[in-house]
CSV table of C-alpha atoms in Angstrom, one decimal:
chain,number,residue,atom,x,y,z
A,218,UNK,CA,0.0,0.0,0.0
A,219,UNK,CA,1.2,3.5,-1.1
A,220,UNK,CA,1.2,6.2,1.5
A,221,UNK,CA,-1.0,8.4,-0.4
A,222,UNK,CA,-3.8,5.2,-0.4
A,223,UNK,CA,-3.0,4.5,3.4
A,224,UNK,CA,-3.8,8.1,4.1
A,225,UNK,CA,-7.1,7.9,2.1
A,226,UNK,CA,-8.1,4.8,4.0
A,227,UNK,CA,-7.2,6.4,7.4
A,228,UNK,CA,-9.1,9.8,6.2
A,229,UNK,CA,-12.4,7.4,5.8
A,230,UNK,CA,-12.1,5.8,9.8
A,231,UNK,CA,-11.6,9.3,10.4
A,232,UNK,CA,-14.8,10.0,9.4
A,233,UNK,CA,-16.2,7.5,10.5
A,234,UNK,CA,-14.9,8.2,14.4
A,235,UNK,CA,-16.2,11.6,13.7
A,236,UNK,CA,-20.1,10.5,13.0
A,237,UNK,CA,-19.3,8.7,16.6
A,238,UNK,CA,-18.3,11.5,18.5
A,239,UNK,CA,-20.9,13.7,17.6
A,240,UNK,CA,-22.8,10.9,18.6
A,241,UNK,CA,-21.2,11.0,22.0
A,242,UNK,CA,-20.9,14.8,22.0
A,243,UNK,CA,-24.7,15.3,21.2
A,244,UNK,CA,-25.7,12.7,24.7
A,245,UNK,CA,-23.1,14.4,26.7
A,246,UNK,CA,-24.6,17.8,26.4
A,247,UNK,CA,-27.7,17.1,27.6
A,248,UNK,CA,-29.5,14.1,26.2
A,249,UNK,CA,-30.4,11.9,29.3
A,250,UNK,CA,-29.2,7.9,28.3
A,251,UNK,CA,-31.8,5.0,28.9
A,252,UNK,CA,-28.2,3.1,30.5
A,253,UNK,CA,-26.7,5.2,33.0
A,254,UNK,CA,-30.4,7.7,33.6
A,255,UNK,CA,-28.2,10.3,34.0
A,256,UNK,CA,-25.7,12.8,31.7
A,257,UNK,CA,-23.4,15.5,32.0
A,258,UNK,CA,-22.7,18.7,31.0
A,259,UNK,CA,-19.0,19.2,29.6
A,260,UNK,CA,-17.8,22.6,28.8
A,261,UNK,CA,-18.1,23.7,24.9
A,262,UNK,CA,-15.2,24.8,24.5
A,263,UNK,CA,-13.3,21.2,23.8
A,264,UNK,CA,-10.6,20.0,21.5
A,265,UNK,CA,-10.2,16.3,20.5
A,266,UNK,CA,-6.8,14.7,21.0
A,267,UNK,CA,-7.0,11.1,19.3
A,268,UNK,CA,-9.3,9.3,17.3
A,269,UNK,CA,-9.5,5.1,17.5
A,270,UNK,CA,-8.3,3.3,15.0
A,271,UNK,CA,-10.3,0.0,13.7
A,272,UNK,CA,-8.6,-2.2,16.4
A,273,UNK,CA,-9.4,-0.5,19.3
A,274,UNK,CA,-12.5,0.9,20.8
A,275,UNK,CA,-13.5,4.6,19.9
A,276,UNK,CA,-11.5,6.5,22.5
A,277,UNK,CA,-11.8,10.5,23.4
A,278,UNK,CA,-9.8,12.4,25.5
A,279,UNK,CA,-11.5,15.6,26.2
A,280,UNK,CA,-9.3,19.0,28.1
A,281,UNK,CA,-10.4,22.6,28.2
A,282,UNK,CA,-8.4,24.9,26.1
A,283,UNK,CA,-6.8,26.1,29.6
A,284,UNK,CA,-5.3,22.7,30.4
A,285,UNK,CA,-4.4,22.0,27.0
A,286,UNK,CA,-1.9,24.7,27.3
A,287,UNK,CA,0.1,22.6,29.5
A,288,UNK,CA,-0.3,19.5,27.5
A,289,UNK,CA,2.9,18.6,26.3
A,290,UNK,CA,1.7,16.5,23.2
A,291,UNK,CA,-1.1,15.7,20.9
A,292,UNK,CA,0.3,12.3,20.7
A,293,UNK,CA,2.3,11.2,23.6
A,294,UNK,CA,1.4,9.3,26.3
A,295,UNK,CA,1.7,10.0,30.1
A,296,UNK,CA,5.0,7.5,30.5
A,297,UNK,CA,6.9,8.9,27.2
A,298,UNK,CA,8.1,12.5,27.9
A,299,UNK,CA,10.3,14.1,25.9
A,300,UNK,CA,14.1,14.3,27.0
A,301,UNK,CA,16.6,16.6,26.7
A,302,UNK,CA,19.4,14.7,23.6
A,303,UNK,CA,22.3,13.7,25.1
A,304,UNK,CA,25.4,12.9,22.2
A,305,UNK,CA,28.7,11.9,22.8
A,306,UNK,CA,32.0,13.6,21.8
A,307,UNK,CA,34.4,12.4,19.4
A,308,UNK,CA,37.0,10.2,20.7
A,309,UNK,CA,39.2,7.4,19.7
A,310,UNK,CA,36.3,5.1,19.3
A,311,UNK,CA,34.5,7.0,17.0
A,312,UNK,CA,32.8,4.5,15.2
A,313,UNK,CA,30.0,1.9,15.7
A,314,UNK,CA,30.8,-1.7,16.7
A,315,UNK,CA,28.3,-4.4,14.8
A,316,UNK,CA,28.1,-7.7,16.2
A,317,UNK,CA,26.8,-9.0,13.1
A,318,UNK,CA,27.4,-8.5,9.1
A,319,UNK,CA,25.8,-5.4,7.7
A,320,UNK,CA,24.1,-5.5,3.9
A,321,UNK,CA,23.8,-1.3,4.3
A,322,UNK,CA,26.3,0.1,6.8
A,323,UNK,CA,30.0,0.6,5.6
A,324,UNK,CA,32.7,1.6,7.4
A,325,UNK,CA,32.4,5.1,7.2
A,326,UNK,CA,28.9,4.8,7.6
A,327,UNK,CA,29.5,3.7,11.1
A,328,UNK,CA,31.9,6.8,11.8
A,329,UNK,CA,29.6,9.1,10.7
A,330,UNK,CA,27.4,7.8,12.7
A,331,UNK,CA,29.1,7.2,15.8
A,332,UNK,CA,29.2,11.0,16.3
A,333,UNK,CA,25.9,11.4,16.8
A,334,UNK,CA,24.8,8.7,18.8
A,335,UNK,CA,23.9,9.0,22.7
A,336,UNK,CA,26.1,8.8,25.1
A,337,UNK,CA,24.3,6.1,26.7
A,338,UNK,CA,25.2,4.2,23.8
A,339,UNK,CA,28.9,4.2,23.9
A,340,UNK,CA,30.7,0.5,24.9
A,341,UNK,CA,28.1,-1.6,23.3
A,342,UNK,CA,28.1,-3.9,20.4
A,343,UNK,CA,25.4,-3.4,17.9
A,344,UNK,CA,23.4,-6.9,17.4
A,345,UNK,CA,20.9,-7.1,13.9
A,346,UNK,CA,17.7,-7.6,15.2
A,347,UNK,CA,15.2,-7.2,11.9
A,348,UNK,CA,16.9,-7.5,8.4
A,349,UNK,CA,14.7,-8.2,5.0
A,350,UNK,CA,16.8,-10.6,4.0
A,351,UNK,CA,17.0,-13.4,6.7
A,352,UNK,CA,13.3,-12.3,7.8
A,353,UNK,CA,11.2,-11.5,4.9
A,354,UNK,CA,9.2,-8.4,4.6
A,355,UNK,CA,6.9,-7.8,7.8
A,356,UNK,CA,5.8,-5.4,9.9
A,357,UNK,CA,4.5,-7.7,12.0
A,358,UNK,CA,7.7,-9.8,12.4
A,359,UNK,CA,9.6,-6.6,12.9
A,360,UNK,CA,7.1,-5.4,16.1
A,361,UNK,CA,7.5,-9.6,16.9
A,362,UNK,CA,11.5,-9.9,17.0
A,363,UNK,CA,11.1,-6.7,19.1
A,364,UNK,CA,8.6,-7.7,21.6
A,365,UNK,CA,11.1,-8.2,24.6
A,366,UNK,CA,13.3,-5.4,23.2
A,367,UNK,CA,13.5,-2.5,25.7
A,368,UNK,CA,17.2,-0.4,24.1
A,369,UNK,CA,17.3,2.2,21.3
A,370,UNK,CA,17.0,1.1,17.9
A,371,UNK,CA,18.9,1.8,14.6
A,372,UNK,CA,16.5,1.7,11.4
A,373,UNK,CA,18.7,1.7,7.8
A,374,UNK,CA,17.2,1.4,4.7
A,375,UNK,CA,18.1,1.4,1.0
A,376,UNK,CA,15.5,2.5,-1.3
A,377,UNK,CA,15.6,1.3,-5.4
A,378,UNK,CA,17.4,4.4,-6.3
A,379,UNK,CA,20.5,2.8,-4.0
A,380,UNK,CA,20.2,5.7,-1.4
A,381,UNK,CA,20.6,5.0,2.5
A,382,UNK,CA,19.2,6.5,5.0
A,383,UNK,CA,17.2,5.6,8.3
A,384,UNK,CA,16.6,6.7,11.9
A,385,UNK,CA,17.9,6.8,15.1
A,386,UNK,CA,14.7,5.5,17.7
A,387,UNK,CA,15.2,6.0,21.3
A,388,UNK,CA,12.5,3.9,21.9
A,389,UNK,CA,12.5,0.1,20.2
A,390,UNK,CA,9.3,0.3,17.1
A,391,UNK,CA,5.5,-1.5,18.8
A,392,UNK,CA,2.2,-0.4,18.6
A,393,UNK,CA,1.0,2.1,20.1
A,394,UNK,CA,-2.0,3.9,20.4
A,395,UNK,CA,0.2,7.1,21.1
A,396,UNK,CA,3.6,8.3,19.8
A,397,UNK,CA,6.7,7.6,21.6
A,398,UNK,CA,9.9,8.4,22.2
A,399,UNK,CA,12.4,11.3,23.3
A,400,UNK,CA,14.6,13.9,21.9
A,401,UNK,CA,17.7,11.9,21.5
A,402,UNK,CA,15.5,10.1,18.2
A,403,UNK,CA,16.8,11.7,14.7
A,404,UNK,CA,17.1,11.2,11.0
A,405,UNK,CA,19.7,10.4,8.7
A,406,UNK,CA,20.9,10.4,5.2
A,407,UNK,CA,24.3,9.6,3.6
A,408,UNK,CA,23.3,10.8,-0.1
A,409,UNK,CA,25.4,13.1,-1.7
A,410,UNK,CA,26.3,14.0,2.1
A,411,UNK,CA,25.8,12.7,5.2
A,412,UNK,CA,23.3,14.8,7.0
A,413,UNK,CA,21.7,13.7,10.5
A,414,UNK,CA,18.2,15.8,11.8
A,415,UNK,CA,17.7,16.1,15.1
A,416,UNK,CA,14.8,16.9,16.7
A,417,UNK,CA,13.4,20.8,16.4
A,418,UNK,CA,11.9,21.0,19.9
A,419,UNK,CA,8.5,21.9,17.7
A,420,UNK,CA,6.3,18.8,18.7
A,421,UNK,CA,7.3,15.6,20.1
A,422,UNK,CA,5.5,12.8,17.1
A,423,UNK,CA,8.8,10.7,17.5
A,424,UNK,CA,7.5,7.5,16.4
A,425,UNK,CA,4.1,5.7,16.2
A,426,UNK,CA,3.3,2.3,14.9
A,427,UNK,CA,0.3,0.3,14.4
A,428,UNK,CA,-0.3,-3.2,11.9
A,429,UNK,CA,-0.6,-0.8,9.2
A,430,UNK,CA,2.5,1.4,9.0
A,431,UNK,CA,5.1,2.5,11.1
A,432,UNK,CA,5.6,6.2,11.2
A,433,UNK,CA,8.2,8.4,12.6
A,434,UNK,CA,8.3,12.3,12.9
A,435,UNK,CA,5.0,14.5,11.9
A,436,UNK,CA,3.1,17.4,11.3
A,437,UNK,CA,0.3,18.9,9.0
A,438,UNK,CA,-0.8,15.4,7.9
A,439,UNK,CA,2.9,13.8,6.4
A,440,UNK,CA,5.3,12.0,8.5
A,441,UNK,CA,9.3,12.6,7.9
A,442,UNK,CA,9.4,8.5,7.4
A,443,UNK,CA,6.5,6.0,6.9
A,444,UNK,CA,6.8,2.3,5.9
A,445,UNK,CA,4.0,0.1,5.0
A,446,UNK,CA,2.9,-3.2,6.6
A,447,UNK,CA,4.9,-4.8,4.2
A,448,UNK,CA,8.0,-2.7,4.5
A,449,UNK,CA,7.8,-2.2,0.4
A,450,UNK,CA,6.4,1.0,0.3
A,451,UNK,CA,7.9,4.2,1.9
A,452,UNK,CA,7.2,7.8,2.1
A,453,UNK,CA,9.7,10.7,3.2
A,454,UNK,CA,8.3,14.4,3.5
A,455,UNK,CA,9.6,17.5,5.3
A,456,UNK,CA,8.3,17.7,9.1
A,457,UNK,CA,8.3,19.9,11.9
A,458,UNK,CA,9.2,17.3,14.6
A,459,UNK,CA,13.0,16.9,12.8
A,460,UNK,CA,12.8,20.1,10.1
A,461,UNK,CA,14.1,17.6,7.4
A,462,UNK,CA,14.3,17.1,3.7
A,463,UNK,CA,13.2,14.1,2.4
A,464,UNK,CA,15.5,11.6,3.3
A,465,UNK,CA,14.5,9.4,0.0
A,466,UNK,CA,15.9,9.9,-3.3
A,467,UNK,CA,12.1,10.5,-4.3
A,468,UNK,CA,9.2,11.4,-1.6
A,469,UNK,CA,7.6,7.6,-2.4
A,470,UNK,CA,9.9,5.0,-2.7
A,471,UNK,CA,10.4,1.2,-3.1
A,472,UNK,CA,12.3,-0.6,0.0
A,473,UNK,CA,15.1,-2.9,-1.5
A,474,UNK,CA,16.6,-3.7,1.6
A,475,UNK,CA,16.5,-2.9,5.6
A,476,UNK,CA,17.6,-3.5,8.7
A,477,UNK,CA,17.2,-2.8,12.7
A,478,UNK,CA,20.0,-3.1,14.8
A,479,UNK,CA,20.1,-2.7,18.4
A,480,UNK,CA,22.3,-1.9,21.5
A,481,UNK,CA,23.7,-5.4,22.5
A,482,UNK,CA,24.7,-6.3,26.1
């Protein structure tokens, strides 16, 4: 599925959660329910924050405009605030250690790299956890060799044009009904140059996933990188969270290979 056709279908539950809530908005107001006998009056002056997707039930959190300047996210959830980034100077071991054979990363891949890493990251080996060719082409068997996973990731990928490029995920990828993730996440490209994105400070849509795509970085309706369920279809568009340039030779691209590596022990 193309991201322009996933973001058609997810415009239609959209609007479908929307007939809901007005539903729901129309009782709460003062319609009196057969169930509970009773209702309650909410203030009129609401914003929604999330609307379900097909797997869940419809879900609504509802704040007044005055608490919702203190909200820190749209997106995030309670337990996934976002941090300060934290990178590591340049030393002598200024390159990334992989425990395993990369089809992506070259050696001065990994020094470019290093340099931008976490500093809770130096000293460890990097171990391939997801790669398209031992594992096929999932999503599903990316969120399911990551299940027990709870160490930053490292996403690479090589579209059909050759170009790498990837991101750097605090958090390991799952789904979530909210985003997660902290400031040390960013982007990365090594075509013509390298260039690395880090985060802006102007939201905090680090990554979300769900069965259909996984998404990371946001803003007015694109995402800075989105992969389909079947990790063949990608999309790379400009976005607040990191203030990148597409990171893909063209905005939609074809997958030909990827990989996840994370922080080993």
């Amino acid at each position: 599925m193309t991201f322009h056709s996933w973001k058609m279908k997810a415009a239609q539950r959209v609007q479908k959660d929307r007939c809901w809530l007005l539903l729901v908005a129309n009782v709460c107001r003062g319609q009196q329910t057969e169930k509970s006998g009773a209702m309650k009056l909410l203030p009129e002056n609401i914003k929604v924050l999330y609307f379900a997707s097909d797997c869940v039930e419809p879900y609504v959190k509802i704040i007044t405009v005055k608490d919702f300047r203190y909200c820190p996210s749209l997106c995030n959830s309670e337990d996934s605030e976002a941090e300060e980034p934290e990178y590591q100077e340049e030393g002598d071991n200024d390159v990334l250690v992989l425990s395993d054979h990369s089809q992506l990363l070259e050696e001065h891949h990994l020094q470019q790299l290093a340099t931008h890493m976490p500093a809770r990251t130096q000293g460890y080996s990097w171990q391939l956890i997801y790669s398209t060719g031992v594992h096929g082409s999932s999503l599903k068997t990316l969120y399911r060799n990551m299940a027990d996973l709870d160490s930053p990731v490292l996403l690479v990928i090589k579209d059909k044009h050759k170009k790498v490029f990837g991101a750097f995920s605090s958090d390991s990828f799952r789904v979530s009904k909210y985003c997660y993730g902290t400031g040390e996440t960013f982007l990365f490209s090594f075509s013509p140059d390298f260039q690395a994105y880090r985060w802006s400070g102007q939201n905090t849509y680090f990554v979300n996933g769900n069965l259909e795509s996984l998404q990371i970085g946001g803003g007015g309706g694109v995402f800075a990188l989105w992969l389909d369920s079947d990790l063949y279809h990608g999309a790379s568009f400009p976005c607040p969270t990191f203030n990148n340039a597409p990171l893909s030779t063209q905005e939609d691209f074809i997958v030909q290979d990827l990989e996840v590596w994370t922080v080993g022990n």
